[in-house]
Amino acid sequence: MPNTSPPPPTPAQSADNSAHQGAPATTVVPASIATPGSRQRLLTLSLLACAALLALAWAVLHYFSPSPPRSVTLSSGAPDGAYAQIALKYQQFFAANGVTLTLQNSSGSVQNLERLQQDGGATSIGLVQGGLGPLALNAVPSDEPGGLRSLAVVNYEPVWIFSHQLDLSAGLGTLAGKRVGVGLAGS
C-alpha cells in the first residue's frame, strides 16, 4: 500500500505556520540587556541582593534565635577531690569550644544539689553522686519548669569498704547500726 501521508513541511512553511499559530519564531533580546555594561550592572545588583539576604539571615539568627550560653557555672566538690579534677577537665574542654566554665568548689553532692535549686540559676551544672536526686530539698519534679534533670553519667564510682573485723561477703547488712565514715558532712 502506498504512503499517503503528506511530506514534512519546509523550514519556510514551519515559520509561516508558527507565526499563524501565535508562537514566536525567534526570541528577541532587548538591547539594554544585551550590552556588556548592562550585564555587569545586573550581575552587581544580583550580588548585592544576595549579600543583603545573607546579612539579613545572619541578623535574624544572631539576634532572634536562641543560642547556647557562652558562660556556664559548675559546682564541683572539694578542691582536692575527684569531682574538682573532673571539673578542671570539663573547663579545658569548654574553653576549647569557646565557652567559659566558672568552677565553684563545694562540700560535695548535697551542696551541689542545693546550689542548683536555690541560687536562682547562678549555678548551671552540678556534679552529683548517682541516687542523690530524690534527696534534694523541696525537689521540683523534672518534668516541670525549674526541675532538675540528669544529663549524663560522668563516671562510675565504686564503693570501697575496708574492715579488719567484719565479713562483708554476704552483703552490706552487716554494717547496720555500725559507725561508717562516708566523707565530709554534706558530701
Backbone as ProteinMPNN parsed JSONL, in Angstrom:
{"seq_chain_A": "MPNTSPPPPTPAQSADNSAHQGAPATTVVPASIATPGSRQRLLTLSLLACAALLALAWAVLHYFSPSPPRSVTLSSGAPDGAYAQIALKYQQFFAANGVTLTLQNSSGSVQNLERLQQDGGATSIGLVQGGLGPLALNAVPSDEPGGLRSLAVVNYEPVWIFSHQLDLSAGLGTLAGKRVGVGLAGS", "coords_chain_A": {"N_chain_A": [[0.843, -1.163, 0.0], [0.611, 2.21, -0.862], [2.344, 5.074, 0.596], [0.432, 7.531, 2.029], [0.677, 9.795, 3.538], [1.221, 13.328, 4.076], [4.076, 15.172, 2.813], [6.879, 16.203, 4.901], [6.865, 19.558, 6.308], [8.533, 22.371, 4.843], [11.299, 24.438, 6.051], [10.582, 27.132, 5.716], [7.821, 26.96, 5.511], [7.251, 25.985, 8.068], [7.96, 28.167, 9.69], [6.094, 30.008, 8.797], [3.709, 28.689, 9.597], [4.006, 28.612, 12.42], [4.025, 31.3, 12.97], [1.445, 31.93, 12.306], [0.127, 30.509, 14.26], [0.563, 31.862, 16.604], [2.886, 31.551, 18.084], [6.131, 32.762, 18.762], [8.747, 32.847, 16.369], [11.401, 33.432, 16.78], [13.508, 34.521, 19.523], [13.551, 37.667, 20.938], [15.93, 39.802, 22.245], [16.053, 42.464, 24.464], [17.825, 45.461, 23.781], [18.977, 46.795, 25.957], [19.606, 44.804, 27.813], [21.312, 43.219, 26.428], [23.724, 44.525, 26.14], [27.199, 44.691, 27.168], [27.774, 46.331, 29.44], [25.315, 46.53, 30.766], [24.89, 43.917, 31.505], [26.858, 43.612, 33.415], [25.944, 45.418, 35.33], [23.579, 44.103, 36.054], [24.63, 41.749, 37.13], [26.073, 42.839, 39.281], [23.973, 43.975, 40.799], [22.592, 41.633, 41.407], [24.482, 40.287, 42.989], [24.671, 42.111, 45.116], [22.057, 41.926, 46.105], [22.062, 39.244, 46.988], [24.043, 39.44, 48.976], [22.753, 41.197, 50.729], [20.577, 39.6, 51.515], [21.955, 37.518, 52.819], [23.11, 38.99, 54.932], [20.796, 39.801, 56.253], [19.746, 37.286, 57.013], [21.807, 36.466, 58.749], [21.561, 38.44, 60.745], [18.985, 37.901, 61.75], [19.341, 35.27, 62.747], [21.366, 35.747, 64.599], [20.372, 37.681, 66.434], [17.738, 36.969, 67.073], [17.437, 34.239, 67.297], [17.596, 31.707, 69.718], [20.588, 31.047, 71.316], [23.154, 28.856, 72.612], [24.427, 29.409, 75.958], [27.378, 31.409, 76.534], [28.797, 31.367, 78.769], [29.1, 29.444, 81.675], [28.337, 28.063, 84.895], [29.738, 25.734, 87.105], [29.211, 23.606, 89.798], [31.33, 21.803, 91.769], [33.065, 20.129, 93.785], [35.054, 19.28, 96.677], [38.179, 21.061, 96.781], [40.437, 19.381, 96.55], [39.396, 17.021, 95.708], [37.979, 14.277, 93.725], [35.874, 15.176, 92.097], [36.489, 17.852, 91.669], [38.744, 17.583, 90.083], [37.631, 16.367, 87.825], [35.994, 18.472, 87.046], [37.912, 20.382, 86.304], [38.899, 19.223, 83.967], [36.616, 19.374, 82.381], [36.45, 22.139, 82.237], [38.644, 22.795, 80.611], [37.825, 21.515, 78.244], [35.439, 22.923, 77.614], [36.508, 25.499, 77.274], [38.053, 25.11, 74.982], [36.033, 25.004, 73.175], [34.992, 27.513, 73.092], [33.496, 28.358, 75.315], [33.08, 29.771, 78.491], [33.779, 28.277, 81.493], [32.969, 28.538, 84.727], [34.182, 27.558, 87.814], [32.931, 26.274, 90.877], [33.892, 25.443, 94.029], [32.767, 23.004, 96.403], [31.204, 21.428, 99.274], [30.384, 19.001, 98.499], [28.143, 16.6, 96.921], [25.546, 17.077, 98.026], [25.541, 19.834, 98.64], [25.935, 20.753, 96.039], [23.507, 20.029, 94.81], [21.806, 21.683, 96.323], [22.702, 24.206, 95.517], [21.979, 24.159, 92.816], [19.23, 24.232, 93.026], [18.594, 26.452, 94.653], [19.953, 28.895, 94.183], [18.929, 30.71, 92.353], [19.49, 30.173, 89.665], [22.157, 30.767, 89.241], [24.053, 28.773, 89.361], [24.678, 26.484, 86.923], [25.342, 23.854, 86.33], [25.859, 20.868, 88.155], [27.915, 18.513, 89.765], [26.932, 15.433, 90.847], [26.543, 12.678, 93.025], [25.268, 9.566, 91.909], [21.866, 8.733, 92.524], [21.29, 10.57, 94.517], [19.511, 12.55, 93.785], [16.654, 12.31, 94.462], [16.852, 13.043, 97.12], [16.989, 15.737, 97.286], [16.223, 18.887, 98.684], [12.923, 20.139, 98.867], [12.265, 19.251, 96.264], [11.619, 19.805, 92.826], [9.543, 18.316, 90.475], [11.074, 16.696, 87.65], [9.824, 17.06, 85.204], [8.595, 19.489, 85.27], [8.852, 23.086, 84.853], [11.924, 24.389, 85.98], [12.614, 22.135, 87.324], [15.048, 19.651, 88.215], [17.278, 17.953, 86.028], [18.916, 15.027, 85.054], [21.721, 14.892, 83.087], [23.802, 13.282, 82.142], [25.853, 10.383, 82.757], [28.812, 10.787, 84.328], [30.972, 9.379, 85.35], [31.626, 6.152, 86.807], [31.319, 5.36, 90.222], [32.989, 3.454, 92.392], [32.244, 1.745, 95.458], [34.243, 1.556, 98.118], [35.037, -0.605, 100.688], [36.629, -1.056, 103.659], [37.631, -3.223, 106.168], [38.708, -4.617, 109.237], [37.479, -6.416, 110.892], [34.859, -7.161, 110.11], [32.888, -9.434, 108.198], [32.016, -9.023, 105.04], [31.101, -10.481, 102.955], [28.548, -11.465, 102.597], [27.026, -9.284, 102.062], [25.955, -5.809, 102.576], [24.457, -5.654, 104.861], [25.62, -6.302, 107.257], [26.735, -3.971, 108.148], [24.752, -2.525, 109.373], [23.742, -0.391, 111.935], [26.323, 0.175, 112.637], [29.141, 2.407, 112.913], [30.062, 4.404, 110.225], [32.436, 5.823, 108.104], [31.853, 8.174, 105.694], [32.732, 10.336, 104.281], [33.057, 13.948, 103.967], [30.909, 16.054, 105.937], [27.756, 16.664, 104.563], [28.492, 15.9, 102.085]], "CA_chain_A": [[0.0, 0.0, 0.0], [1.45, 3.397, -0.963], [2.32, 6.015, 1.715], [-0.452, 8.641, 1.68], [0.845, 10.92, 4.453], [1.805, 14.471, 3.392], [5.507, 15.333, 3.058], [7.147, 17.139, 6.007], [6.908, 20.951, 5.851], [9.841, 23.002, 4.669], [11.52, 25.413, 7.128], [9.814, 28.356, 5.481], [6.423, 26.675, 5.847], [7.169, 25.873, 9.531], [7.977, 29.512, 10.264], [4.803, 30.614, 8.498], [2.678, 28.057, 10.425], [4.132, 29.027, 13.816], [3.619, 32.7, 13.066], [-0.013, 31.962, 12.288], [-0.404, 29.888, 15.471], [0.778, 32.768, 17.722], [4.139, 31.297, 18.776], [7.196, 33.482, 18.084], [9.732, 32.011, 15.702], [12.704, 33.746, 17.381], [13.437, 35.267, 20.773], [14.14, 38.99, 20.798], [16.532, 40.266, 23.493], [16.126, 43.924, 24.465], [19.191, 45.973, 23.636], [19.513, 47.204, 27.257], [20.152, 43.629, 28.491], [22.319, 42.604, 25.579], [25.006, 45.227, 26.168], [28.081, 44.214, 28.241], [27.658, 47.156, 30.644], [24.08, 46.209, 31.472], [25.082, 42.601, 32.13], [27.665, 43.823, 34.618], [25.048, 46.027, 36.319], [22.676, 43.06, 36.51], [25.416, 40.878, 37.996], [26.352, 43.589, 40.508], [22.725, 44.048, 41.575], [22.299, 40.286, 41.917], [25.407, 40.029, 44.104], [24.252, 42.952, 46.246], [20.835, 41.349, 46.671], [22.464, 38.048, 47.74], [24.739, 39.889, 50.184], [21.744, 41.739, 51.64], [19.833, 38.464, 52.079], [22.835, 36.85, 53.792], [23.208, 39.854, 56.11], [19.509, 39.719, 56.949], [19.675, 35.957, 57.648], [22.727, 36.467, 59.891], [20.986, 39.278, 61.81], [17.862, 37.176, 62.355], [19.872, 34.157, 63.545], [22.196, 36.25, 65.699], [19.637, 38.448, 67.439], [16.426, 36.437, 67.422], [17.497, 32.795, 67.533], [18.255, 31.425, 70.99], [21.846, 30.318, 71.177], [23.608, 28.382, 73.91], [25.177, 30.427, 76.704], [28.827, 31.42, 76.34], [29.386, 31.288, 80.105], [28.361, 28.473, 82.485], [28.93, 27.84, 86.218], [29.663, 24.337, 87.524], [29.518, 23.333, 91.201], [32.025, 20.516, 91.642], [33.32, 19.398, 95.014], [36.2, 19.776, 97.447], [39.282, 21.415, 95.877], [41.389, 18.281, 96.342], [38.634, 15.805, 95.451], [37.856, 13.753, 92.36], [34.953, 15.995, 91.313], [37.213, 19.063, 91.265], [39.611, 17.188, 88.975], [36.746, 16.186, 86.667], [35.553, 19.814, 86.645], [39.025, 21.023, 85.593], [38.928, 18.668, 82.603], [35.488, 19.975, 81.667], [36.78, 23.547, 81.995], [39.514, 22.812, 79.425], [37.01, 21.14, 77.086], [34.541, 24.036, 77.313], [37.329, 26.604, 76.765], [38.428, 24.773, 73.608], [34.84, 25.192, 72.347], [34.548, 28.902, 73.186], [32.571, 28.586, 76.433], [33.755, 29.983, 79.768], [33.221, 27.452, 82.572], [33.391, 29.006, 86.038], [34.086, 26.444, 88.762], [32.647, 26.564, 92.286], [34.151, 24.311, 94.92], [31.677, 22.783, 97.353], [31.471, 20.35, 100.222], [30.013, 17.731, 97.885], [26.923, 16.444, 96.12], [24.366, 17.691, 98.649], [25.633, 21.278, 98.416], [25.746, 20.978, 94.604], [22.054, 19.995, 94.588], [21.225, 22.891, 96.917], [23.025, 25.339, 94.642], [21.183, 24.055, 91.592], [17.829, 24.541, 93.316], [18.31, 27.612, 95.478], [20.674, 30.143, 93.941], [18.308, 31.499, 91.298], [20.044, 29.899, 88.345], [23.563, 31.153, 89.118], [24.774, 27.533, 89.099], [24.027, 25.822, 85.794], [25.665, 22.43, 86.316], [26.407, 20.36, 89.408], [28.31, 17.108, 89.764], [26.216, 14.821, 91.96], [26.596, 11.221, 93.046], [24.035, 8.925, 91.478], [20.934, 8.335, 93.568], [21.02, 11.637, 95.481], [18.485, 13.46, 93.278], [15.427, 12.314, 95.265], [17.089, 13.598, 98.45], [17.04, 17.192, 97.205], [15.206, 19.565, 99.48], [11.862, 20.769, 98.075], [12.527, 18.88, 94.872], [10.61, 20.074, 91.81], [9.596, 17.21, 89.511], [11.912, 17.029, 86.492], [9.033, 17.414, 84.024], [8.076, 20.837, 85.459], [9.886, 24.118, 84.715], [12.724, 24.557, 87.186], [13.001, 20.835, 87.863], [16.401, 19.211, 87.867], [17.366, 16.823, 85.098], [20.232, 14.416, 84.932], [22.106, 14.93, 81.676], [24.698, 12.205, 81.734], [26.707, 9.744, 83.753], [30.174, 11.246, 84.084], [31.824, 8.219, 85.625], [31.104, 5.24, 87.823], [32.05, 5.481, 91.474], [32.907, 2.239, 93.21], [32.211, 1.908, 96.901], [35.326, 0.763, 98.712], [34.797, -0.859, 102.11], [37.767, -1.707, 104.295], [37.313, -3.608, 107.543], [39.551, -5.674, 109.813], [36.715, -7.334, 111.716], [33.569, -7.562, 109.568], [32.835, -10.238, 106.985], [31.011, -8.389, 104.186], [30.866, -11.321, 101.786], [27.111, -11.7, 102.477], [26.355, -8.031, 101.717], [26.184, -4.658, 103.44], [23.603, -5.741, 106.051], [26.496, -6.387, 108.427], [27.069, -2.606, 108.585], [23.611, -1.911, 110.062], [23.993, 0.009, 113.311], [27.75, 0.461, 112.83], [29.608, 3.741, 112.527], [30.72, 4.308, 108.927], [32.959, 7.09, 107.595], [31.444, 8.268, 104.3], [33.22, 11.572, 103.684], [32.753, 15.186, 104.641], [29.493, 16.32, 106.217], [27.094, 17.321, 103.446], [29.032, 15.458, 100.779]], "C_chain_A": [[0.896, 1.235, 0.0], [1.252, 4.308, 0.241], [1.502, 7.229, 1.299], [-0.293, 9.827, 2.614], [1.536, 12.068, 3.72], [3.297, 14.578, 3.698], [5.729, 16.314, 4.206], [7.257, 18.564, 5.484], [8.34, 21.438, 5.705], [10.037, 23.997, 5.799], [10.729, 26.693, 6.94], [8.361, 28.15, 5.842], [6.249, 26.586, 7.361], [7.112, 27.238, 10.169], [6.647, 30.196, 10.011], [3.706, 30.042, 9.387], [2.772, 28.532, 11.868], [3.75, 30.487, 13.975], [2.111, 32.809, 13.073], [-0.607, 31.383, 13.572], [-0.146, 30.749, 16.707], [2.066, 32.521, 18.482], [5.258, 32.026, 18.049], [8.213, 32.51, 17.502], [11.11, 32.24, 16.279], [12.482, 34.52, 18.661], [14.17, 36.577, 20.584], [14.641, 39.428, 22.162], [16.594, 41.772, 23.446], [17.577, 44.386, 24.423], [19.796, 46.355, 24.971], [20.112, 46.031, 28.024], [21.321, 43.054, 27.718], [23.66, 43.301, 25.653], [25.853, 44.73, 27.327], [27.957, 45.021, 29.522], [26.414, 46.825, 31.443], [24.165, 44.833, 32.123], [25.865, 42.743, 33.429], [26.813, 44.47, 35.711], [24.105, 44.987, 36.917], [23.4, 42.103, 37.461], [25.713, 41.558, 39.324], [25.11, 43.674, 41.39], [22.363, 42.693, 42.168], [23.198, 39.962, 43.104], [25.048, 40.86, 45.33], [22.985, 42.408, 46.907], [21.157, 40.097, 47.483], [23.157, 38.432, 49.037], [23.745, 40.449, 51.202], [20.935, 40.624, 52.286], [20.675, 37.714, 53.105], [22.964, 37.675, 55.068], [21.92, 39.807, 56.926], [19.369, 38.376, 57.673], [20.587, 35.899, 58.864], [22.129, 37.27, 61.042], [19.842, 38.559, 62.515], [18.381, 36.053, 63.245], [20.648, 34.654, 64.759], [21.372, 36.908, 66.81], [18.33, 37.817, 67.891], [16.426, 34.942, 67.713], [18.187, 32.536, 68.864], [19.514, 30.599, 70.75], [22.298, 29.856, 72.562], [24.415, 29.459, 74.631], [26.674, 30.303, 76.443], [29.555, 31.368, 77.679], [28.49, 30.404, 80.977], [29.097, 28.312, 83.814], [28.678, 26.401, 86.636], [30.062, 24.232, 88.988], [30.083, 21.922, 91.268], [32.142, 19.758, 92.955], [34.489, 20.022, 95.749], [37.378, 20.029, 96.505], [40.261, 20.271, 95.595], [40.688, 16.958, 96.026], [38.558, 15.433, 93.977], [36.947, 14.626, 91.506], [35.621, 17.292, 90.852], [38.135, 18.754, 90.087], [38.793, 16.978, 87.689], [36.318, 17.555, 86.14], [36.659, 20.553, 85.89], [39.127, 20.511, 84.157], [37.791, 19.234, 81.767], [35.788, 21.437, 81.33], [37.667, 23.677, 80.756], [38.711, 22.5, 78.165], [36.107, 22.296, 76.659], [35.327, 25.195, 76.712], [37.727, 26.347, 75.311], [37.255, 24.977, 72.648], [34.224, 26.582, 72.53], [33.575, 29.211, 74.301], [33.39, 28.724, 77.713], [33.052, 29.17, 80.842], [33.821, 27.929, 83.885], [33.16, 27.878, 87.034], [33.822, 26.962, 90.169], [32.986, 25.314, 93.086], [32.997, 24.203, 95.907], [32.087, 21.69, 98.329], [31.053, 19.003, 99.653], [28.669, 17.771, 97.198], [25.706, 17.139, 96.713], [24.387, 19.199, 98.425], [25.452, 21.608, 96.921], [24.263, 20.971, 94.244], [21.388, 21.255, 95.134], [21.486, 24.104, 96.032], [22.182, 25.317, 93.37], [19.736, 24.488, 91.822], [17.622, 25.925, 93.906], [19.001, 28.902, 95.087], [20.161, 30.93, 92.739], [18.912, 31.308, 89.923], [21.488, 30.298, 88.161], [24.444, 29.93, 88.846], [24.007, 26.764, 88.029], [24.182, 24.313, 85.84], [26.211, 22.054, 87.691], [26.762, 18.896, 89.252], [27.744, 16.47, 91.033], [26.352, 13.303, 91.868], [25.24, 10.657, 92.655], [23.168, 8.521, 92.661], [20.602, 9.426, 94.552], [19.908, 12.578, 95.039], [17.219, 13.473, 94.109], [15.611, 12.91, 96.659], [17.115, 15.122, 98.46], [15.898, 17.8, 98.01], [14.211, 20.257, 98.561], [12.034, 20.477, 96.592], [11.333, 19.197, 93.982], [10.68, 18.914, 90.825], [10.311, 17.625, 88.225], [11.11, 17.413, 85.265], [8.391, 18.798, 84.149], [9.196, 21.851, 85.252], [10.625, 24.312, 86.04], [13.138, 23.254, 87.817], [14.396, 20.445, 87.405], [16.332, 18.004, 86.954], [18.794, 16.312, 85.08], [20.567, 14.357, 83.452], [22.931, 13.723, 81.265], [25.372, 11.586, 82.95], [28.135, 10.142, 83.402], [31.156, 10.102, 84.288], [31.123, 7.333, 86.66], [31.978, 5.343, 89.058], [31.907, 4.192, 92.267], [32.846, 2.603, 94.692], [33.269, 0.966, 97.477], [35.05, 0.615, 100.2], [35.982, -1.638, 102.643], [37.399, -2.005, 105.745], [38.257, -4.722, 107.987], [38.711, -6.758, 110.482], [35.445, -7.885, 111.058], [33.731, -8.416, 108.312], [31.689, -9.695, 106.135], [30.685, -9.228, 102.949], [29.372, -11.592, 101.569], [26.35, -10.433, 102.122], [26.618, -6.954, 102.758], [25.315, -4.669, 104.701], [24.409, -5.808, 107.338], [26.825, -4.997, 108.978], [25.934, -1.931, 109.348], [23.962, -1.639, 111.509], [25.447, 0.322, 113.601], [28.05, 1.898, 112.407], [30.443, 3.606, 111.252], [31.183, 5.696, 108.504], [32.663, 7.179, 106.092], [31.91, 9.544, 103.63], [32.854, 12.77, 104.519], [31.265, 15.335, 104.895], [28.91, 17.094, 105.042], [27.612, 16.895, 102.084], [28.235, 14.291, 100.237]], "O_chain_A": [[1.845, 1.304, 0.781], [0.178, 4.341, 0.841], [1.84, 7.893, 0.319], [-1.053, 10.789, 2.504], [2.354, 11.822, 2.834], [3.738, 14.114, 4.75], [4.878, 17.164, 4.467], [7.688, 18.776, 4.351], [9.244, 20.951, 6.384], [9.066, 24.378, 6.453], [10.255, 27.277, 7.915], [7.724, 29.038, 6.408], [5.241, 27.045, 7.897], [6.319, 27.468, 11.082], [6.119, 30.881, 10.886], [2.862, 30.787, 9.886], [1.75, 28.826, 12.488], [3.206, 30.874, 15.009], [1.547, 33.666, 13.754], [-1.73, 31.729, 13.938], [-0.609, 30.386, 17.788], [2.329, 33.225, 19.457], [5.344, 31.927, 16.825], [8.497, 31.468, 18.095], [11.928, 31.321, 16.272], [11.418, 35.103, 18.873], [15.307, 36.586, 20.112], [13.883, 39.433, 23.131], [17.133, 42.33, 22.49], [18.452, 43.734, 24.992], [21.013, 46.258, 25.132], [21.036, 46.228, 28.813], [22.226, 42.462, 28.307], [24.665, 42.711, 25.257], [25.308, 44.379, 28.373], [28.028, 44.444, 30.607], [26.449, 46.837, 32.674], [23.575, 44.61, 33.18], [25.569, 42.075, 34.42], [26.939, 44.119, 36.884], [23.857, 44.979, 38.123], [22.841, 41.697, 38.48], [25.616, 40.93, 40.379], [25.195, 43.466, 42.6], [21.885, 42.612, 43.299], [22.733, 39.424, 44.109], [25.114, 40.368, 46.456], [22.862, 42.43, 48.132], [20.59, 39.901, 48.557], [22.902, 37.832, 50.082], [23.88, 40.204, 52.401], [20.635, 40.69, 53.478], [20.163, 37.315, 54.151], [22.931, 37.123, 56.168], [21.961, 39.778, 58.156], [18.922, 38.336, 58.819], [20.206, 35.351, 59.898], [22.181, 36.833, 62.192], [19.742, 38.602, 63.741], [17.918, 35.895, 64.374], [20.589, 34.046, 65.828], [21.65, 36.708, 67.992], [17.859, 38.105, 68.991], [15.484, 34.439, 68.325], [19.257, 33.09, 69.119], [19.485, 29.58, 70.06], [21.867, 30.411, 73.573], [25.016, 30.321, 73.99], [27.172, 29.213, 76.164], [30.785, 31.33, 77.721], [27.274, 30.59, 81.015], [30.323, 28.409, 83.866], [27.557, 25.902, 86.539], [31.126, 24.711, 89.381], [29.421, 20.959, 90.88], [31.374, 18.827, 93.197], [34.869, 21.161, 95.476], [37.559, 19.295, 95.534], [40.847, 20.208, 94.514], [41.312, 15.897, 96.07], [39.012, 16.174, 93.104], [37.209, 14.806, 90.316], [35.341, 17.774, 89.754], [38.287, 19.581, 89.188], [39.221, 17.369, 86.602], [36.283, 17.773, 84.929], [36.374, 21.275, 84.935], [39.41, 21.281, 83.239], [37.971, 19.538, 80.588], [35.419, 21.916, 80.257], [37.459, 24.575, 79.94], [38.895, 23.148, 77.135], [36.021, 22.611, 75.472], [34.875, 25.813, 75.747], [37.735, 27.272, 74.499], [37.459, 25.109, 71.441], [33.069, 26.803, 72.166], [32.888, 30.231, 74.247], [34.274, 27.914, 77.991], [31.857, 29.352, 81.077], [35.014, 27.757, 84.138], [32.07, 27.309, 87.093], [34.408, 27.955, 90.6], [32.425, 24.246, 92.842], [32.332, 25.194, 96.208], [33.167, 21.108, 98.225], [31.334, 17.966, 100.254], [28.125, 18.841, 96.925], [24.915, 17.73, 95.978], [23.367, 19.784, 98.06], [24.873, 22.642, 96.586], [23.809, 21.808, 93.464], [20.511, 21.829, 94.488], [20.598, 24.931, 95.822], [21.725, 26.363, 92.909], [19.095, 25.04, 90.928], [16.572, 26.527, 93.684], [18.65, 29.948, 95.633], [20.897, 31.736, 92.171], [18.845, 32.215, 89.093], [22.018, 30.192, 87.055], [25.468, 30.043, 88.173], [22.835, 26.433, 88.207], [23.28, 23.575, 85.444], [26.938, 22.829, 88.312], [25.998, 18.124, 88.673], [28.036, 16.908, 92.146], [26.287, 12.721, 90.785], [24.198, 11.199, 93.023], [23.669, 8.03, 93.672], [19.701, 9.241, 95.37], [19.405, 13.344, 95.861], [16.734, 14.553, 94.444], [14.626, 13.248, 97.316], [17.248, 15.734, 99.519], [14.773, 17.299, 98.016], [14.606, 20.893, 97.583], [11.952, 21.384, 95.764], [10.188, 18.904, 94.327], [11.77, 18.557, 90.378], [10.174, 18.759, 87.767], [11.657, 18.039, 84.357], [7.708, 19.239, 83.224], [10.366, 21.524, 85.45], [9.999, 24.388, 87.098], [13.935, 23.25, 88.755], [14.858, 20.86, 86.342], [15.454, 17.15, 87.082], [19.751, 17.087, 85.09], [19.79, 13.833, 82.654], [22.771, 13.203, 80.161], [25.446, 12.188, 84.02], [28.609, 9.864, 82.301], [32.062, 9.895, 83.48], [30.151, 7.741, 87.295], [33.205, 5.406, 88.969], [30.823, 3.877, 92.758], [33.344, 3.648, 95.109], [33.188, -0.254, 97.334], [34.852, 1.61, 100.897], [36.306, -2.723, 102.16], [36.91, -1.13, 106.46], [38.565, -5.64, 107.227], [39.167, -7.892, 110.629], [34.999, -8.975, 111.416], [34.595, -8.156, 107.475], [30.521, -9.887, 106.473], [30.064, -8.736, 102.008], [28.973, -11.92, 100.452], [25.141, -10.492, 101.898], [27.393, -7.148, 103.695], [25.435, -3.767, 105.53], [23.923, -5.411, 108.396], [27.159, -4.865, 110.155], [26.138, -0.86, 109.919], [24.418, -2.528, 112.228], [25.773, 0.705, 114.725], [27.303, 2.51, 111.643], [31.389, 2.821, 111.188], [30.401, 6.646, 108.542], [33.156, 6.366, 105.31], [31.512, 9.812, 102.497], [32.391, 12.63, 105.651], [30.449, 14.798, 104.146], [29.504, 18.067, 104.579], [27.226, 17.454, 101.058], [28.537, 13.786, 99.156]]}, "name": "protein", "num_of_chains": 1, "seq": "MPNTSPPPPTPAQSADNSAHQGAPATTVVPASIATPGSRQRLLTLSLLACAALLALAWAVLHYFSPSPPRSVTLSSGAPDGAYAQIALKYQQFFAANGVTLTLQNSSGSVQNLERLQQDGGATSIGLVQGGLGPLALNAVPSDEPGGLRSLAVVNYEPVWIFSHQLDLSAGLGTLAGKRVGVGLAGS"}
